[in-house]
């Protein structure tokens, strides 16, 4: 059996925590059906960065980084779509 680096384990745990950090915002948007206070503009900026980093991760063929950035892209886009759907107009 191959020795697994503690840095790899730490990276996997860190990635999991980072991805799970999206869950409270998504849950809140579904529950409240109100995106007041959510900066869609900021999430569009994050989405742009996520897409660029995902492309970079794919180009260097780094599987963990690719998975992380792919999930970031999906979850950021999800939040954008929910915040637009639940936007309150005055």
C-alpha atoms as a printed R data frame, in Angstrom:
   type eleno elety resid chain resno       x      y       z
1  ATOM     1    CA   UNK     A     1   0.000  0.000   0.000
2  ATOM     2    CA   UNK     A     2   1.283  3.411  -0.959
3  ATOM     3    CA   UNK     A     3   1.964  5.962   1.776
4  ATOM     4    CA   UNK     A     4  -0.504  8.816   1.639
5  ATOM     5    CA   UNK     A     5   0.962 12.232   2.322
6  ATOM     6    CA   UNK     A     6  -0.475 14.103   5.297
7  ATOM     7    CA   UNK     A     7  -0.569 17.137   2.991
8  ATOM     8    CA   UNK     A     8  -2.842 15.245   0.589
9  ATOM     9    CA   UNK     A     9  -5.156 14.326   3.462
10 ATOM    10    CA   UNK     A    10  -5.085 17.935   4.683
11 ATOM    11    CA   UNK     A    11  -5.839 19.139   1.164
12 ATOM    12    CA   UNK     A    12  -8.816 16.822   0.844
13 ATOM    13    CA   UNK     A    13 -10.167 17.877   4.248
14 ATOM    14    CA   UNK     A    14  -9.593 21.558   3.434
15 ATOM    15    CA   UNK     A    15 -11.354 21.195   0.086
16 ATOM    16    CA   UNK     A    16 -14.299 19.474   1.732
17 ATOM    17    CA   UNK     A    17 -14.633 22.240   4.313
18 ATOM    18    CA   UNK     A    18 -14.342 24.917   1.614
19 ATOM    19    CA   UNK     A    19 -17.075 23.342  -0.496
20 ATOM    20    CA   UNK     A    20 -19.349 22.796   2.517
21 ATOM    21    CA   UNK     A    21 -19.050 26.522   3.284
22 ATOM    22    CA   UNK     A    22 -21.473 27.149   0.397
23 ATOM    23    CA   UNK     A    23 -24.235 25.059   1.994
24 ATOM    24    CA   UNK     A    24 -25.475 27.619   4.582
25 ATOM    25    CA   UNK     A    25 -25.978 30.326   1.925
26 ATOM    26    CA   UNK     A    26 -27.761 27.966  -0.467
27 ATOM    27    CA   UNK     A    27 -29.936 26.591   2.343
28 ATOM    28    CA   UNK     A    28 -30.792 30.105   3.519
29 ATOM    29    CA   UNK     A    29 -31.816 31.192   0.020
30 ATOM    30    CA   UNK     A    30 -34.092 28.161  -0.401
31 ATOM    31    CA   UNK     A    31 -35.606 28.516   3.070
32 ATOM    32    CA   UNK     A    32 -36.187 32.283   3.060
33 ATOM    33    CA   UNK     A    33 -36.836 32.685  -0.681
34 ATOM    34    CA   UNK     A    34 -35.318 36.142  -0.323
35 ATOM    35    CA   UNK     A    35 -31.887 37.198  -1.547
36 ATOM    36    CA   UNK     A    36 -31.851 40.606   0.132
37 ATOM    37    CA   UNK     A    37 -28.296 41.231   1.286
38 ATOM    38    CA   UNK     A    38 -26.711 38.826  -1.197
39 ATOM    39    CA   UNK     A    39 -24.355 40.708  -3.508
40 ATOM    40    CA   UNK     A    40 -24.947 39.122  -6.895
41 ATOM    41    CA   UNK     A    41 -22.233 41.364  -8.316
42 ATOM    42    CA   UNK     A    42 -19.690 39.943  -5.860
43 ATOM    43    CA   UNK     A    43 -20.726 36.385  -6.715
44 ATOM    44    CA   UNK     A    44 -20.285 37.159 -10.450
45 ATOM    45    CA   UNK     A    45 -16.733 38.297  -9.679
46 ATOM    46    CA   UNK     A    46 -16.138 35.075  -7.715
47 ATOM    47    CA   UNK     A    47 -17.615 33.061 -10.586
48 ATOM    48    CA   UNK     A    48 -15.200 34.661 -13.040
49 ATOM    49    CA   UNK     A    49 -12.266 33.771 -10.797
50 ATOM    50    CA   UNK     A    50 -13.612 30.254 -10.263
51 ATOM    51    CA   UNK     A    51 -13.921 29.638 -14.006
52 ATOM    52    CA   UNK     A    52 -10.404 30.915 -14.682
53 ATOM    53    CA   UNK     A    53  -8.931 28.824 -11.859
54 ATOM    54    CA   UNK     A    54 -10.900 25.763 -13.013
55 ATOM    55    CA   UNK     A    55  -9.456 26.172 -16.516
56 ATOM    56    CA   UNK     A    56  -5.971 26.510 -15.025
57 ATOM    57    CA   UNK     A    57  -6.429 23.446 -12.807
58 ATOM    58    CA   UNK     A    58  -7.549 21.417 -15.813
59 ATOM    59    CA   UNK     A    59  -4.585 22.644 -17.876
60 ATOM    60    CA   UNK     A    60  -2.074 21.461 -15.261
61 ATOM    61    CA   UNK     A    61  -4.018 18.208 -14.805
62 ATOM    62    CA   UNK     A    62  -4.337 18.558 -11.033
63 ATOM    63    CA   UNK     A    63  -7.299 16.352 -10.065
64 ATOM    64    CA   UNK     A    64  -7.923 17.706  -6.563
65 ATOM    65    CA   UNK     A    65  -7.613 21.352  -7.644
66 ATOM    66    CA   UNK     A    66  -9.811 20.627 -10.689
67 ATOM    67    CA   UNK     A    67 -12.530 19.021  -8.574
68 ATOM    68    CA   UNK     A    68 -12.405 21.868  -6.055
69 ATOM    69    CA   UNK     A    69 -12.633 24.599  -8.669
70 ATOM    70    CA   UNK     A    70 -15.314 22.710 -10.580
71 ATOM    71    CA   UNK     A    71 -17.407 22.498  -7.414
72 ATOM    72    CA   UNK     A    72 -16.722 26.158  -6.590
73 ATOM    73    CA   UNK     A    73 -17.943 27.102 -10.064
74 ATOM    74    CA   UNK     A    74 -21.114 25.026  -9.699
75 ATOM    75    CA   UNK     A    75 -21.960 26.275  -6.200
76 ATOM    76    CA   UNK     A    76 -21.189 29.918  -7.012
77 ATOM    77    CA   UNK     A    77 -23.395 29.729 -10.104
78 ATOM    78    CA   UNK     A    78 -26.108 28.059  -7.997
79 ATOM    79    CA   UNK     A    79 -26.045 30.948  -5.513
80 ATOM    80    CA   UNK     A    80 -26.211 33.480  -8.349
81 ATOM    81    CA   UNK     A    81 -29.217 31.747  -9.897
82 ATOM    82    CA   UNK     A    82 -31.011 31.491  -6.544
83 ATOM    83    CA   UNK     A    83 -30.285 35.108  -5.664
84 ATOM    84    CA   UNK     A    84 -31.683 36.241  -9.014
85 ATOM    85    CA   UNK     A    85 -34.725 33.996  -8.612
86 ATOM    86    CA   UNK     A    86 -35.485 35.252  -5.103
87 ATOM    87    CA   UNK     A    87 -34.627 38.902  -5.706
88 ATOM    88    CA   UNK     A    88 -37.256 41.194  -4.231
89 ATOM    89    CA   UNK     A    89 -38.199 44.131  -6.432
90 ATOM    90    CA   UNK     A    90 -39.643 47.270  -4.933
